[in-house]
XYZ file of C-alpha atoms in Angstrom:
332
model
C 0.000 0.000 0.000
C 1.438 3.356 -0.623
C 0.090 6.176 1.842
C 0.526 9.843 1.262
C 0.661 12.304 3.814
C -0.358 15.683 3.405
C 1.146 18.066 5.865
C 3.687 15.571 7.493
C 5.744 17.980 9.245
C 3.200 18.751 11.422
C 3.050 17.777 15.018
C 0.166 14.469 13.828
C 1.368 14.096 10.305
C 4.895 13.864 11.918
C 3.523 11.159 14.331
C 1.165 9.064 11.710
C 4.614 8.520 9.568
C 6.763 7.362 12.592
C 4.147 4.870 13.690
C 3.621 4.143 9.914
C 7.660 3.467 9.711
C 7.979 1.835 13.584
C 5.144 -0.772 12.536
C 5.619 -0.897 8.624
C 1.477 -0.935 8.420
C -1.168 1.398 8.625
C -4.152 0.136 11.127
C -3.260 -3.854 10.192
C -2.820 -3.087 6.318
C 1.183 -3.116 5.382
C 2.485 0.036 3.800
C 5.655 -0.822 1.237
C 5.487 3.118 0.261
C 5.445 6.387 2.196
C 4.921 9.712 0.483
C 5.558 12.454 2.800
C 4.478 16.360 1.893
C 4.664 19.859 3.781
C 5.852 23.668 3.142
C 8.898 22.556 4.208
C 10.176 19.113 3.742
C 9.433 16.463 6.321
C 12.057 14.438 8.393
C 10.025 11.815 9.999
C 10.103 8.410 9.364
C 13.512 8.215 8.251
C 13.782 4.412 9.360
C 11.034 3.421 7.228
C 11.921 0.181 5.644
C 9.829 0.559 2.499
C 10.384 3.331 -0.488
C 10.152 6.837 1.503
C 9.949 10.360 -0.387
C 9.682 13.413 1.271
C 8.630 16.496 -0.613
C 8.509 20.802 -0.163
C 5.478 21.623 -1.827
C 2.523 23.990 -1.490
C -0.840 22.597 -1.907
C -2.399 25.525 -3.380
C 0.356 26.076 -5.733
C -0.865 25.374 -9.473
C 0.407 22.033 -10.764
C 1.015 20.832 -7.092
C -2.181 18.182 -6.620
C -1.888 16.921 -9.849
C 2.093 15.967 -9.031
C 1.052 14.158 -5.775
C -1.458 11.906 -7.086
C 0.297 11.179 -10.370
C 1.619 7.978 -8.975
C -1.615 7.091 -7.111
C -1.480 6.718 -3.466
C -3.953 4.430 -2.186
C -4.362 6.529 0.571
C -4.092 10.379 0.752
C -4.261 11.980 4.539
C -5.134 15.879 4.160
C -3.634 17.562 6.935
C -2.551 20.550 5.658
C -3.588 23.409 7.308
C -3.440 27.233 8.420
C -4.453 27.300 12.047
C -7.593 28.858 13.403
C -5.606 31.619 14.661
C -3.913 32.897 11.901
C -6.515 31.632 9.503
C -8.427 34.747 11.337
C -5.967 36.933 10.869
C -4.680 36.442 7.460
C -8.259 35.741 5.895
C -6.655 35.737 2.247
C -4.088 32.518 3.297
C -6.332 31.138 5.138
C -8.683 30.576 2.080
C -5.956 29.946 -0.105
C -4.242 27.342 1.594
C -7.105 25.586 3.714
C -9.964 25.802 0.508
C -8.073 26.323 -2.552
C -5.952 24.051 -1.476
C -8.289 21.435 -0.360
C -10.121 21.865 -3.679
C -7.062 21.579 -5.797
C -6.263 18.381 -4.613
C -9.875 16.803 -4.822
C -10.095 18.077 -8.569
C -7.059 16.972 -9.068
C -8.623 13.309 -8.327
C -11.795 13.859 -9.674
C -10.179 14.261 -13.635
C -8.316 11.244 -13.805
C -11.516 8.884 -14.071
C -9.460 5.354 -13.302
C -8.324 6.781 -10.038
C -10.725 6.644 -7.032
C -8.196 6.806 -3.324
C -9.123 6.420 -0.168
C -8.758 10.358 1.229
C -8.716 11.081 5.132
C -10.139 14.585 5.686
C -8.759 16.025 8.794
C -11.653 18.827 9.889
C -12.407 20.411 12.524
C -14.679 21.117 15.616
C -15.041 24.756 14.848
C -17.019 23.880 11.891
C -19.886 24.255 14.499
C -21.158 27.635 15.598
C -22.790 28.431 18.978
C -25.732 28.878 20.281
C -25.207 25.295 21.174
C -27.050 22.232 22.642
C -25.764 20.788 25.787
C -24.518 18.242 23.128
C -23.161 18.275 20.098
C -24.317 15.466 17.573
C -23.228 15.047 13.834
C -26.258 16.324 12.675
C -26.009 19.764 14.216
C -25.877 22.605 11.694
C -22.394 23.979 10.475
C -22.713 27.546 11.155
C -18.781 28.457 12.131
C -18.099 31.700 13.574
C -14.811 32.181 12.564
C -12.801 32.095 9.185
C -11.076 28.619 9.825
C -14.435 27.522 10.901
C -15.952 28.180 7.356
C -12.889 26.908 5.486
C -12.985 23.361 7.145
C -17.028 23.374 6.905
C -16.486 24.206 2.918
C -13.863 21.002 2.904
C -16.663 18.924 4.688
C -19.530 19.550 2.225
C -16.716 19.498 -1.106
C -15.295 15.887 1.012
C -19.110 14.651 1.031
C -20.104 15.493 -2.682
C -17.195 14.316 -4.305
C -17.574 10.644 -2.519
C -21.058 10.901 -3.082
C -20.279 11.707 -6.758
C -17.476 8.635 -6.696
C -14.233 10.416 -7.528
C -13.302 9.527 -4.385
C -13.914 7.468 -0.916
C -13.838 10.202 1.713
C -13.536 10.075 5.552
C -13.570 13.343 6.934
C -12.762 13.559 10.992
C -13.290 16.593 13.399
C -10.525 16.395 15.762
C -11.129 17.291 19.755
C -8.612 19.946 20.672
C -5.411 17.736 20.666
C -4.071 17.978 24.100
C -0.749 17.908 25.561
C 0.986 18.925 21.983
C 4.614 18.227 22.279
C 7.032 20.870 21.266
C 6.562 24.415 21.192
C 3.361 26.553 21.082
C 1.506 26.987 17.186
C -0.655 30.029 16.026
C -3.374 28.368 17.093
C -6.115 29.889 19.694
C -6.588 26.669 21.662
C -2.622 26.702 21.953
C -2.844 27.599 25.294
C -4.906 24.600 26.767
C -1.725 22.253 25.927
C 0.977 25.290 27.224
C -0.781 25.598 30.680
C 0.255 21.753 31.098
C 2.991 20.833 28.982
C 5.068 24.101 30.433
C 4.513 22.928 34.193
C 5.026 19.322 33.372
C 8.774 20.564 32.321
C 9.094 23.271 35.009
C 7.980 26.237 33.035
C 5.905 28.909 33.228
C 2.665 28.971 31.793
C 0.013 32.175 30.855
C -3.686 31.106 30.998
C -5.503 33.898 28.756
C -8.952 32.969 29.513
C -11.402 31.958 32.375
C -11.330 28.062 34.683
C -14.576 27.351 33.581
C -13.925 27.368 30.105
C -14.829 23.932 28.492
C -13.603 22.195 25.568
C -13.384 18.922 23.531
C -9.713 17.116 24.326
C -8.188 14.193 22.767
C -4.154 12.967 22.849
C -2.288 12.769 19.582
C -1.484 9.088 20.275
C -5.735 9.379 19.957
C -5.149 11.642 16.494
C -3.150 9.110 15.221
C -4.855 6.041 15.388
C -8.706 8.129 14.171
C -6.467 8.451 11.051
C -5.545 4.432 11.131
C -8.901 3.743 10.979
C -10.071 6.161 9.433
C -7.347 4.969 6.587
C -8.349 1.581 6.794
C -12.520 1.241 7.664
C -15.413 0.019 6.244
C -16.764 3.135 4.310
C -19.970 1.296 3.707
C -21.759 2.022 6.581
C -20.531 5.769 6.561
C -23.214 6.413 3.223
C -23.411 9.706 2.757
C -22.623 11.061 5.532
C -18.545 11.102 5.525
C -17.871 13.443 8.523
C -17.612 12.503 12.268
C -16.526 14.071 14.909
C -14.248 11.977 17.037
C -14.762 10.659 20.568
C -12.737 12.779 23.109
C -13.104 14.125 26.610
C -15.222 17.509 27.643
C -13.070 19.620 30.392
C -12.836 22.959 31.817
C -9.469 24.544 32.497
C -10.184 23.837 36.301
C -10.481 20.398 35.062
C -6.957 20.521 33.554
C -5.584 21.756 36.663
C -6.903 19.595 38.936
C -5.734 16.589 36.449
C -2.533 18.105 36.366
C -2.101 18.587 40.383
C -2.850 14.770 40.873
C 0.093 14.120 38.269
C 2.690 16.907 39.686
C 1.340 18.445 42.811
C 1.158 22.197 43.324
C 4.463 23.462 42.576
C 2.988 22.609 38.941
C 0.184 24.169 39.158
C 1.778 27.411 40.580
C 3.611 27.828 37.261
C 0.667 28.441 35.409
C 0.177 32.194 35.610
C -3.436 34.596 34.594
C -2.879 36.771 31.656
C -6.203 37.377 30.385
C -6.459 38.162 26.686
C -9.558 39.317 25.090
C -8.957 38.119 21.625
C -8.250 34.593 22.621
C -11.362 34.532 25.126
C -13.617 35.925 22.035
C -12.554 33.227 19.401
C -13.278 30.439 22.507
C -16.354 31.524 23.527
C -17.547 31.053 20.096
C -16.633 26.849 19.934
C -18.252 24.060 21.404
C -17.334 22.316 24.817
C -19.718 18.521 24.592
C -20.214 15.849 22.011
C -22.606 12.964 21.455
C -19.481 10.783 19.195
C -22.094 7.466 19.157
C -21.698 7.207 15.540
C -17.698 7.420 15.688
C -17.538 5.134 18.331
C -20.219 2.858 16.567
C -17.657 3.322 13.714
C -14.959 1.600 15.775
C -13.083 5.423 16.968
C -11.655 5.247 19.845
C -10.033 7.900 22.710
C -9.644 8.671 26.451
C -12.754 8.319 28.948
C -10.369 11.162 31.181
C -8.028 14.068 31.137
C -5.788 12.158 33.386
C -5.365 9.523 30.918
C -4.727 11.844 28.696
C -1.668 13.516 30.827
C -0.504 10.484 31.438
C -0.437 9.506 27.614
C 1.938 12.413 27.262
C 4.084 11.278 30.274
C 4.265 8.080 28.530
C 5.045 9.271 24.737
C 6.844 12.467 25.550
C 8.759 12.139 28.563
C 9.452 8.098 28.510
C 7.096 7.793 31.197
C 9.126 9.225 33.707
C 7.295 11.659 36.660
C 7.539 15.218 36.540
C 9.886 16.440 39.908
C 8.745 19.971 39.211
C 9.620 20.680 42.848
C 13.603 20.128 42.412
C 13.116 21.048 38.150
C 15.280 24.507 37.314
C 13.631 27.368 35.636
């Protein structure tokens, strides 16, 4: 099977291709070919045993889709992105890179009539738009509130049409906010709910620019990373016409965190994580949703943490080789 990944320098493209080269399989189905694509050009997976290329190219560059699916992955992952912050506040590459882009490559499938992949969507929760339900299930509205939002939506409904049309057999998954990201902080707004943990857990000092009882949708990216396995790898047939899903995760307020985050590394953790509030921040998370009804993913066979602990202690696990945090003896 050859597998192309869209946007593999990122933090979950990065992580798909080292499990893809660590296992030589995606889900149970062997991979003998790994195509790996970003702005910049990927490292990961160096060690894969099969035939690896890694590739600088911009999705919304003309003549870029149709030279990644000339040799005809089976699979194509879509994870370029622009963030939801920036995509807010650079609205003209935000539309270039996470529509144009996104269109490009599905037109690029849709004119070569023999050639029907399996593509992985990767969308987002802020394709919904408050006021919302207590819960959240797949058949609430789209009505985004924000630029990104409206981008991802617009991927969703082109994702649904053009399976529904056969050029393609979509899977399109809303990710929960992916919590603790590794590494440093991105552009994004909901950066913050994996800084005001991962910066204590390694003796930092964290800002918290909005409110404890703020809720939101969490997942790990060892979750991420397997919702694309299957995702790669499912029976479609039950799916119909209906290709989106938003994934299972776990609904927490930043108190939530905290407390989670205390039981791991006591207080000197949590007295690292220091109140900045920021306006602009608070205004873009007010506007997403915080609880999901995910029976039709998990029907599906998706699968995440039941608890924020678990999902601190995934990170312990895949980030710091399990070890414990000793924040109390850890220099600043």
């Amino acid at each position: 099977m050859h597998i192309t990944i869209i946007g593999a320098a990122g933090m979950i493209g990065r992580k798909l291709a080292e499990r893809i080269a660590r296992t030589g399989k995606i889900g149970e189905r062997p991979v003998n070919r790994l195509t790996l694509v970003d702005v910049v050009e990927p490292e990961a997976a160096t060690d894969f045993a099969g035939e690896r290329t890694a590739l600088s190219a911009d999705l919304s560059e003309p003549g870029t889709a149709e030279r990644l699916i000339a040799e005809r992955p089976d699979v194509i992952v879509h994870l370029a992105a622009v963030v939801s912050g920036e995509a807010e506040a650079d609205f003209d590459k935000g539309y270039r890179v996470n529509l144009d882009g996104t269109r490009a490559l599905f037109d690029a499938i849709r004119t070569d009539e023999s050639y029907a992949p399996r593509v992985v969507y990767a969308s987002s929760l802020a394709v919904f738009g408050a006021p919302f339900p207590p819960r959240i299930g797949d058949d609430f509205h789209l009505t985004p509130l924000t630029s990104y939002g409206t981008q991802k939506a617009m991927g969703e409904l082109l994702l649904d049409d053009y399976t529904r049309r056969g050029f393609f057999d979509g899977v399109g998954i809303r990710f929960p906010t992916i919590c603790i990201r590794p590494g440093k902080p991105n552009k994004a707004a909901s950066s913050f709910f994996s800084g005001i943990l991962r910066e204590p857990l390694n003796g930092q000092e964290a800002v918290l620019p909005v409110d404890d009882d703020v809720r939101h949708w969490f997942a790990s990216a060892r979750a991420a990373v397997g919702f694309i396995e299957h995702a790669a790898t499912m029976d479609t047939n039950r799916l119909g016409t209906r290709r989106n899903m938003t994934m299972p995760g776990v609904s927490a307020t930043v108190a939530d965190q905290i407390e989670a985050l205390r039981d791991v590394a006591g207080d000197h953790a949590v007295n690292l994580i220091r109140r900045e509030p920021d306006p602009a921040v608070a205004r873009i998370v007010a506007g997403w949703p915080r609880d999901f009804d995910t029976t039709r993913a998990h029907d599906m066979g998706f699968r995440a943490e039941t608890s924020f602990r678990q999902i601190i202690e995934v990170y312990l696990e895949d980030e710091m080789d399990g070890r414990r945090p000793d924040i109390a003896n850890h220099k600043t």
